[in-house]
Amino acid sequence: MSLSMSSLPVSADPVTSSAMPAVTSTIDSIVTLAPTDPTPTRSTAPATTSDPVCSGNNWDRGTATDPNAPPGPYPIKGEQVYIQDPNNYCINLPNPESPFLIENYYSQGQFPSFVRGEGSVRSFCVGALSPGSLPMPPGAVKSLHITTNRNLNGKAYHQITGTLDCEILNMTCTGDNGGQYDNVPYKSCGKEPYSGVDVTKNPGFIDYVEIGGNGEFCMRTCVEGNQLGDPCNVKNDTNGCEVLTGGTMDRTPGFKLNGVEVKITATLPPGAKTSGASSSAKATGTAAATSALPSSTKSGALAQSVAVLGGAFAVMAAYFVM
């Protein structure tokens, strides 16, 4: 669902500490170099606004089941997010290995936006990887601000806001570029119904909502609840990050945890970059995605793909050669 990222004057959420599950911070962790879990199995095209069921005021599929539902358990691997600190988090972005996005964007030399990625997401992580996720490319996150264990109407949540380098991520961040990812179920016309929170890293937090566009993003992971009054309210997608964050959207430079500047240690060695669409598609045998890219990005994509395919040994070799 598209949205406007315009700033709206709203009141900030209460930010009193909560006795709900606490976040575990591991500031000195280093990012895992390659995922060890199988990639997600979901490969169907996302739902569109022309869906005769999910349109207008009809957002209930009743007892209908999803004929393309991937096997569980849920949330599935590759679509799990979490928030701990600026060195450990995962957010969802357009999936570079999605057959739908490869066919309609990458293979044509185009990049998807946040909204075009709805229904075709993949988790990208800094620090500890969630199952099936991809490492966030170095430099892709330009600034980041995390607040943990906040409380809204008696419900705890963590929040992350930041800015992105969309060129590194092979995403479009101009024009029709706003979207929302969440774990609203298929029954309620959710586009990412099998995504969710990595509860091993955010215990007790099972709902999430993420909004992105214009080179910025915001996300919350929360205790159960995604309706009006809940910190993970999914009904404000067209209003952007200002409303989702209750006026606390932070676009300032730096990387902070609860207002304190944090040293970023979760980095990849030189030569180990694993960029978004082009490199990942190339690494999975989809050469069309890379061959169609502008020449300025092909060499980087190829080098990054080699690093991914070579695994940890290739990464370490590249590190010492540098």
GROMACS .gro file of C-alpha atoms in nm:
model
  322
    1MET     CA    1   0.000   0.000   0.000
    2SER     CA    2   0.154   0.330  -0.106
    3LEU     CA    3   0.205   0.615   0.134
    4SER     CA    4   0.316   0.971   0.173
    5MET     CA    5   0.627   1.024   0.382
    6SER     CA    6   0.534   1.382   0.467
    7SER     CA    7   0.582   1.497   0.821
    8LEU     CA    8   0.264   1.535   1.020
    9PRO     CA    9   0.233   1.725   1.349
   10VAL     CA   10   0.155   1.461   1.608
   11SER     CA   11   0.234   1.407   1.972
   12ALA     CA   12   0.521   1.184   2.078
   13ASP     CA   13   0.461   0.845   2.236
   14PRO     CA   14   0.527   0.809   2.607
   15VAL     CA   15   0.883   0.689   2.652
   16THR     CA   16   0.875   0.564   3.005
   17SER     CA   17   1.075   0.252   3.077
   18SER     CA   18   0.882  -0.072   3.080
   19ALA     CA   19   0.917  -0.385   3.283
   20MET     CA   20   0.842  -0.585   2.970
   21PRO     CA   21   1.112  -0.809   2.814
   22ALA     CA   22   1.445  -0.630   2.803
   23VAL     CA   23   1.671  -0.610   2.499
   24THR     CA   24   2.012  -0.773   2.508
   25SER     CA   25   2.282  -0.553   2.363
   26THR     CA   26   2.602  -0.695   2.216
   27ILE     CA   27   2.791  -0.390   2.103
   28ASP     CA   28   3.113  -0.568   2.002
   29SER     CA   29   2.958  -0.838   1.783
   30ILE     CA   30   3.076  -0.882   1.425
   31VAL     CA   31   2.837  -0.959   1.143
   32THR     CA   32   2.807  -1.321   1.032
   33LEU     CA   33   2.948  -1.342   0.680
   34ALA     CA   34   2.693  -1.572   0.519
   35PRO     CA   35   2.353  -1.714   0.613
   36THR     CA   36   2.354  -2.075   0.727
   37ASP     CA   37   1.985  -2.144   0.679
   38PRO     CA   38   1.798  -2.224   0.358
   39THR     CA   39   1.646  -1.933   0.174
   40PRO     CA   40   1.271  -1.873   0.200
   41THR     CA   41   1.045  -2.093  -0.008
   42ARG     CA   42   0.778  -1.834  -0.087
   43SER     CA   43   0.800  -1.732  -0.452
   44THR     CA   44   0.456  -1.612  -0.556
   45ALA     CA   45   0.387  -1.264  -0.684
   46PRO     CA   46   0.254  -1.019  -0.425
   47ALA     CA   47  -0.111  -0.935  -0.403
   48THR     CA   48  -0.220  -0.624  -0.591
   49THR     CA   49  -0.470  -0.353  -0.512
   50SER     CA   50  -0.691  -0.495  -0.789
   51ASP     CA   51  -0.757  -0.805  -0.579
   52PRO     CA   52  -1.139  -0.828  -0.583
   53VAL     CA   53  -1.141  -0.941  -0.218
   54CYS     CA   54  -0.878  -0.709  -0.073
   55SER     CA   55  -1.000  -0.373  -0.198
   56GLY     CA   56  -1.221  -0.089  -0.092
   57ASN     CA   57  -1.353  -0.160   0.256
   58ASN     CA   58  -1.329  -0.537   0.219
   59TRP     CA   59  -1.018  -0.659   0.401
   60ASP     CA   60  -1.141  -0.994   0.528
   61ARG     CA   61  -1.098  -1.315   0.333
   62GLY     CA   62  -1.320  -1.501   0.576
   63THR     CA   63  -1.233  -1.870   0.592
   64ALA     CA   64  -1.031  -1.870   0.270
   65THR     CA   65  -0.685  -2.021   0.296
   66ASP     CA   66  -0.374  -1.919   0.106
   67PRO     CA   67  -0.311  -2.172  -0.175
   68ASN     CA   68   0.050  -2.050  -0.201
   69ALA     CA   69   0.132  -2.052   0.170
   70PRO     CA   70   0.487  -2.172   0.234
   71PRO     CA   71   0.541  -2.456   0.480
   72GLY     CA   72   0.585  -2.351   0.842
   73PRO     CA   73   0.692  -2.288   1.104
   74TYR     CA   74   0.603  -1.921   1.097
   75PRO     CA   75   0.745  -1.665   1.070
   76ILE     CA   76   0.937  -1.823   0.784
   77LYS     CA   77   1.311  -1.806   0.744
   78GLY     CA   78   1.432  -1.501   0.558
   79GLU     CA   79   1.151  -1.270   0.670
   80GLN     CA   80   1.229  -1.228   1.040
   81VAL     CA   81   1.321  -0.893   1.193
   82TYR     CA   82   1.448  -0.783   1.533
   83ILE     CA   83   1.591  -0.479   1.711
   84GLN     CA   84   1.867  -0.486   1.973
   85ASP     CA   85   2.130  -0.214   1.917
   86PRO     CA   86   2.305  -0.037   1.625
   87ASN     CA   87   2.531  -0.340   1.581
   88ASN     CA   88   2.253  -0.600   1.592
   89TYR     CA   89   1.925  -0.567   1.404
   90CYS     CA   90   1.736  -0.692   1.098
   91ILE     CA   91   1.491  -0.504   0.878
   92ASN     CA   92   1.292  -0.624   0.578
   93LEU     CA   93   1.370  -0.489   0.231
   94PRO     CA   94   1.274  -0.591  -0.124
   95ASN     CA   95   1.392  -0.949  -0.175
   96PRO     CA   96   1.674  -0.963  -0.436
   97GLU     CA   97   1.597  -1.333  -0.493
   98SER     CA   98   1.223  -1.287  -0.554
   99PRO     CA   99   1.124  -1.431  -0.895
  100PHE     CA  100   0.858  -1.161  -0.918
  101LEU     CA  101   1.102  -0.876  -0.857
  102ILE     CA  102   1.367  -1.031  -1.081
  103GLU     CA  103   1.121  -1.065  -1.369
  104ASN     CA  104   0.960  -0.725  -1.334
  105TYR     CA  105   1.252  -0.508  -1.220
  106TYR     CA  106   1.607  -0.645  -1.195
  107SER     CA  107   1.604  -0.824  -1.530
  108GLN     CA  108   1.490  -0.500  -1.695
  109GLY     CA  109   1.765  -0.291  -1.542
  110GLN     CA  110   1.527  -0.136  -1.288
  111PHE     CA  111   1.517  -0.142  -0.910
  112PRO     CA  112   1.211  -0.188  -0.688
  113SER     CA  113   1.099   0.067  -0.434
  114PHE     CA  114   0.973   0.000  -0.083
  115VAL     CA  115   0.615  -0.016  -0.202
  116ARG     CA  116   0.698  -0.237  -0.501
  117GLY     CA  117   0.863  -0.477  -0.260
  118GLU     CA  118   0.541  -0.534  -0.068
  119GLY     CA  119   0.474  -0.907  -0.071
  120SER     CA  120   0.833  -0.984  -0.174
  121VAL     CA  121   1.054  -0.909   0.127
  122ARG     CA  122   1.380  -1.043   0.265
  123SER     CA  123   1.541  -0.963   0.597
  124PHE     CA  124   1.877  -0.785   0.588
  125CYS     CA  125   2.080  -0.786   0.907
  126VAL     CA  126   2.364  -0.607   1.079
  127GLY     CA  127   2.533  -0.823   1.340
  128ALA     CA  128   2.366  -1.150   1.428
  129LEU     CA  129   2.168  -1.289   1.136
  130SER     CA  130   1.814  -1.411   1.169
  131PRO     CA  131   1.743  -1.745   0.999
  132GLY     CA  132   1.764  -1.718   0.621
  133SER     CA  133   1.855  -1.350   0.621
  134LEU     CA  134   2.120  -1.167   0.421
  135PRO     CA  135   2.400  -0.946   0.558
  136MET     CA  136   2.332  -0.575   0.520
  137PRO     CA  137   2.575  -0.429   0.264
  138PRO     CA  138   2.836  -0.201   0.423
  139GLY     CA  139   2.736   0.164   0.396
  140ALA     CA  140   2.373   0.086   0.317
  141VAL     CA  141   2.254   0.234   0.647
  142LYS     CA  142   2.371   0.595   0.669
  143SER     CA  143   2.229   0.676   1.012
  144LEU     CA  144   2.043   0.483   1.277
  145HIS     CA  145   1.866   0.553   1.605
  146ILE     CA  146   1.730   0.278   1.828
  147THR     CA  147   1.518   0.309   2.139
  148THR     CA  148   1.439   0.000   2.343
  149ASN     CA  149   1.186  -0.103   2.605
  150ARG     CA  150   0.950   0.188   2.546
  151ASN     CA  151   0.586   0.176   2.647
  152LEU     CA  152   0.263   0.291   2.482
  153ASN     CA  153  -0.071   0.228   2.651
  154GLY     CA  154   0.083  -0.040   2.868
  155LYS     CA  155   0.247  -0.226   2.579
  156ALA     CA  156   0.623  -0.251   2.528
  157TYR     CA  157   0.809  -0.200   2.203
  158HIS     CA  158   1.149  -0.136   2.049
  159GLN     CA  159   1.194   0.120   1.771
  160ILE     CA  160   1.447   0.180   1.497
  161THR     CA  161   1.464   0.481   1.263
  162GLY     CA  162   1.724   0.569   1.006
  163THR     CA  163   1.831   0.666   0.658
  164LEU     CA  164   1.945   0.442   0.373
  165ASP     CA  165   2.183   0.457   0.078
  166CYS     CA  166   1.941   0.326  -0.184
  167GLU     CA  167   2.209   0.303  -0.454
  168ILE     CA  168   2.402   0.050  -0.247
  169LEU     CA  169   2.081  -0.142  -0.181
  170ASN     CA  170   1.979  -0.136  -0.550
  171MET     CA  171   1.646   0.022  -0.458
  172THR     CA  172   1.453   0.312  -0.606
  173CYS     CA  173   1.398   0.591  -0.358
  174THR     CA  174   1.230   0.850  -0.575
  175GLY     CA  175   0.878   0.873  -0.707
  176ASP     CA  176   0.644   0.592  -0.598
  177ASN     CA  177   0.862   0.477  -0.314
  178GLY     CA  178   0.663   0.447   0.009
  179GLY     CA  179   0.545   0.119   0.155
  180GLN     CA  180   0.468  -0.077   0.471
  181TYR     CA  181   0.573  -0.427   0.575
  182ASP     CA  182   0.403  -0.607   0.863
  183ASN     CA  183   0.286  -0.950   0.978
  184VAL     CA  184  -0.086  -0.893   0.923
  185PRO     CA  185  -0.230  -1.240   0.846
  186TYR     CA  186  -0.348  -1.361   0.505
  187LYS     CA  187  -0.707  -1.363   0.632
  188SER     CA  188  -0.685  -0.986   0.678
  189CYS     CA  189  -0.522  -0.931   0.338
  190GLY     CA  190  -0.168  -0.900   0.472
  191LYS     CA  191   0.100  -0.890   0.203
  192GLU     CA  192   0.376  -1.035   0.423
  193PRO     CA  193   0.162  -1.269   0.637
  194TYR     CA  194   0.443  -1.516   0.699
  195SER     CA  195   0.698  -1.259   0.811
  196GLY     CA  196   0.748  -1.168   1.174
  197VAL     CA  197   0.979  -1.105   1.467
  198ASP     CA  198   1.280  -1.322   1.548
  199VAL     CA  199   1.166  -1.404   1.901
  200THR     CA  200   1.502  -1.553   1.991
  201LYS     CA  201   1.643  -1.201   1.975
  202ASN     CA  202   1.333  -1.004   2.083
  203PRO     CA  203   1.168  -1.238   2.338
  204GLY     CA  204   0.802  -1.162   2.398
  205PHE     CA  205   0.775  -0.936   2.092
  206ILE     CA  206   0.567  -1.098   1.818
  207ASP     CA  207   0.432  -0.813   1.604
  208TYR     CA  208   0.620  -0.566   1.387
  209VAL     CA  209   0.548  -0.284   1.148
  210GLU     CA  210   0.799  -0.118   0.913
  211ILE     CA  211   0.754   0.183   0.686
  212GLY     CA  212   1.000   0.313   0.428
  213GLY     CA  213   1.037   0.568   0.151
  214ASN     CA  214   1.238   0.869   0.036
  215GLY     CA  215   1.557   0.706   0.163
  216GLU     CA  216   1.439   0.667   0.520
  217PHE     CA  217   1.276   0.392   0.724
  218CYS     CA  218   1.127   0.320   1.064
  219MET     CA  219   1.025  -0.002   1.235
  220ARG     CA  220   0.885  -0.124   1.562
  221THR     CA  221   0.882  -0.470   1.716
  222CYS     CA  222   0.615  -0.507   1.982
  223VAL     CA  223   0.428  -0.727   2.221
  224GLU     CA  224   0.107  -0.861   2.069
  225GLY     CA  225  -0.128  -0.603   1.919
  226ASN     CA  226  -0.144  -0.419   1.586
  227GLN     CA  227  -0.460  -0.209   1.605
  228LEU     CA  228  -0.534   0.154   1.695
  229GLY     CA  229  -0.365   0.240   2.023
  230ASP     CA  230  -0.104  -0.035   1.991
  231PRO     CA  231   0.261   0.061   1.935
  232CYS     CA  232   0.264  -0.161   1.624
  233ASN     CA  233  -0.055  -0.012   1.480
  234VAL     CA  234  -0.070  -0.117   1.115
  235LYS     CA  235  -0.348   0.124   1.019
  236ASN     CA  236  -0.130   0.431   0.967
  237ASP     CA  237   0.070   0.311   0.667
  238THR     CA  238  -0.034   0.600   0.444
  239ASN     CA  239   0.077   0.850   0.707
  240GLY     CA  240   0.445   0.760   0.716
  241CYS     CA  241   0.714   0.740   0.983
  242GLU     CA  242   0.616   1.057   1.167
  243VAL     CA  243   0.287   0.900   1.269
  244LEU     CA  244   0.419   0.547   1.326
  245THR     CA  245   0.688   0.679   1.560
  246GLY     CA  246   0.459   0.923   1.738
  247GLY     CA  247   0.668   1.220   1.627
  248THR     CA  248   1.000   1.062   1.730
  249MET     CA  249   1.131   0.990   1.381
  250ASP     CA  250   1.504   1.072   1.402
  251ARG     CA  251   1.688   1.167   1.082
  252THR     CA  252   1.997   1.315   1.244
  253PRO     CA  253   2.344   1.178   1.163
  254GLY     CA  254   2.505   0.912   1.379
  255PHE     CA  255   2.424   0.577   1.536
  256LYS     CA  256   2.260   0.588   1.877
  257LEU     CA  257   2.108   0.352   2.131
  258ASN     CA  258   1.862   0.524   2.365
  259GLY     CA  259   2.019   0.861   2.285
  260VAL     CA  260   2.381   0.752   2.340
  261GLU     CA  261   2.625   0.743   2.049
  262VAL     CA  262   2.744   0.389   1.974
  263LYS     CA  263   3.062   0.280   1.800
  264ILE     CA  264   2.980   0.067   1.498
  265THR     CA  265   3.181  -0.255   1.508
  266ALA     CA  266   2.961  -0.483   1.297
  267THR     CA  267   3.148  -0.448   0.969
  268LEU     CA  268   3.254  -0.682   0.690
  269PRO     CA  269   3.617  -0.720   0.583
  270PRO     CA  270   3.712  -0.552   0.252
  271GLY     CA  271   3.592  -0.757  -0.046
  272ALA     CA  272   3.312  -0.920   0.151
  273LYS     CA  273   3.030  -0.687   0.053
  274THR     CA  274   2.703  -0.859  -0.025
  275SER     CA  275   2.494  -0.598  -0.200
  276GLY     CA  276   2.123  -0.610  -0.262
  277ALA     CA  277   1.945  -0.713  -0.578
  278SER     CA  278   2.218  -0.765  -0.832
  279SER     CA  279   2.469  -0.966  -0.632
  280SER     CA  280   2.217  -1.187  -0.459
  281ALA     CA  281   2.034  -1.266  -0.780
  282LYS     CA  282   2.365  -1.345  -0.949
  283ALA     CA  283   2.466  -1.569  -0.659
  284THR     CA  284   2.151  -1.775  -0.700
  285GLY     CA  285   2.201  -1.824  -1.072
  286THR     CA  286   1.981  -1.539  -1.197
  287ALA     CA  287   2.233  -1.376  -1.427
  288ALA     CA  288   1.970  -1.159  -1.592
  289ALA     CA  289   1.941  -0.940  -1.288
  290THR     CA  290   2.307  -0.844  -1.303
  291SER     CA  291   2.348  -0.830  -1.681
  292ALA     CA  292   2.068  -0.575  -1.703
  293LEU     CA  293   2.221  -0.341  -1.446
  294PRO     CA  294   2.389  -0.014  -1.539
  295SER     CA  295   2.757  -0.070  -1.616
  296SER     CA  296   2.862   0.130  -1.309
  297THR     CA  297   2.712  -0.134  -1.080
  298LYS     CA  298   2.801  -0.456  -1.266
  299SER     CA  299   3.159  -0.489  -1.152
  300GLY     CA  300   3.070  -0.432  -0.790
  301ALA     CA  301   2.782  -0.677  -0.811
  302LEU     CA  302   3.002  -0.946  -0.964
  303ALA     CA  303   3.274  -0.903  -0.704
  304GLN     CA  304   3.019  -0.917  -0.427
  305SER     CA  305   2.864  -1.233  -0.573
  306VAL     CA  306   3.202  -1.405  -0.582
  307ALA     CA  307   3.253  -1.319  -0.217
  308VAL     CA  308   2.915  -1.464  -0.124
  309LEU     CA  309   2.966  -1.783  -0.328
  310GLY     CA  310   3.314  -1.834  -0.194
  311GLY     CA  311   3.189  -1.837   0.161
  312ALA     CA  312   3.394  -1.757   0.464
  313PHE     CA  313   3.726  -1.874   0.312
  314ALA     CA  314   3.698  -1.643   0.015
  315VAL     CA  315   3.605  -1.360   0.248
  316MET     CA  316   3.906  -1.412   0.470
  317ALA     CA  317   4.135  -1.444   0.169
  318ALA     CA  318   4.008  -1.113   0.034
  319TYR     CA  319   4.061  -0.956   0.374
  320PHE     CA  320   4.428  -1.050   0.401
  321VAL     CA  321   4.505  -0.966   0.038
  322MET     CA  322   4.372  -0.619   0.104
   0.00000   0.00000   0.00000
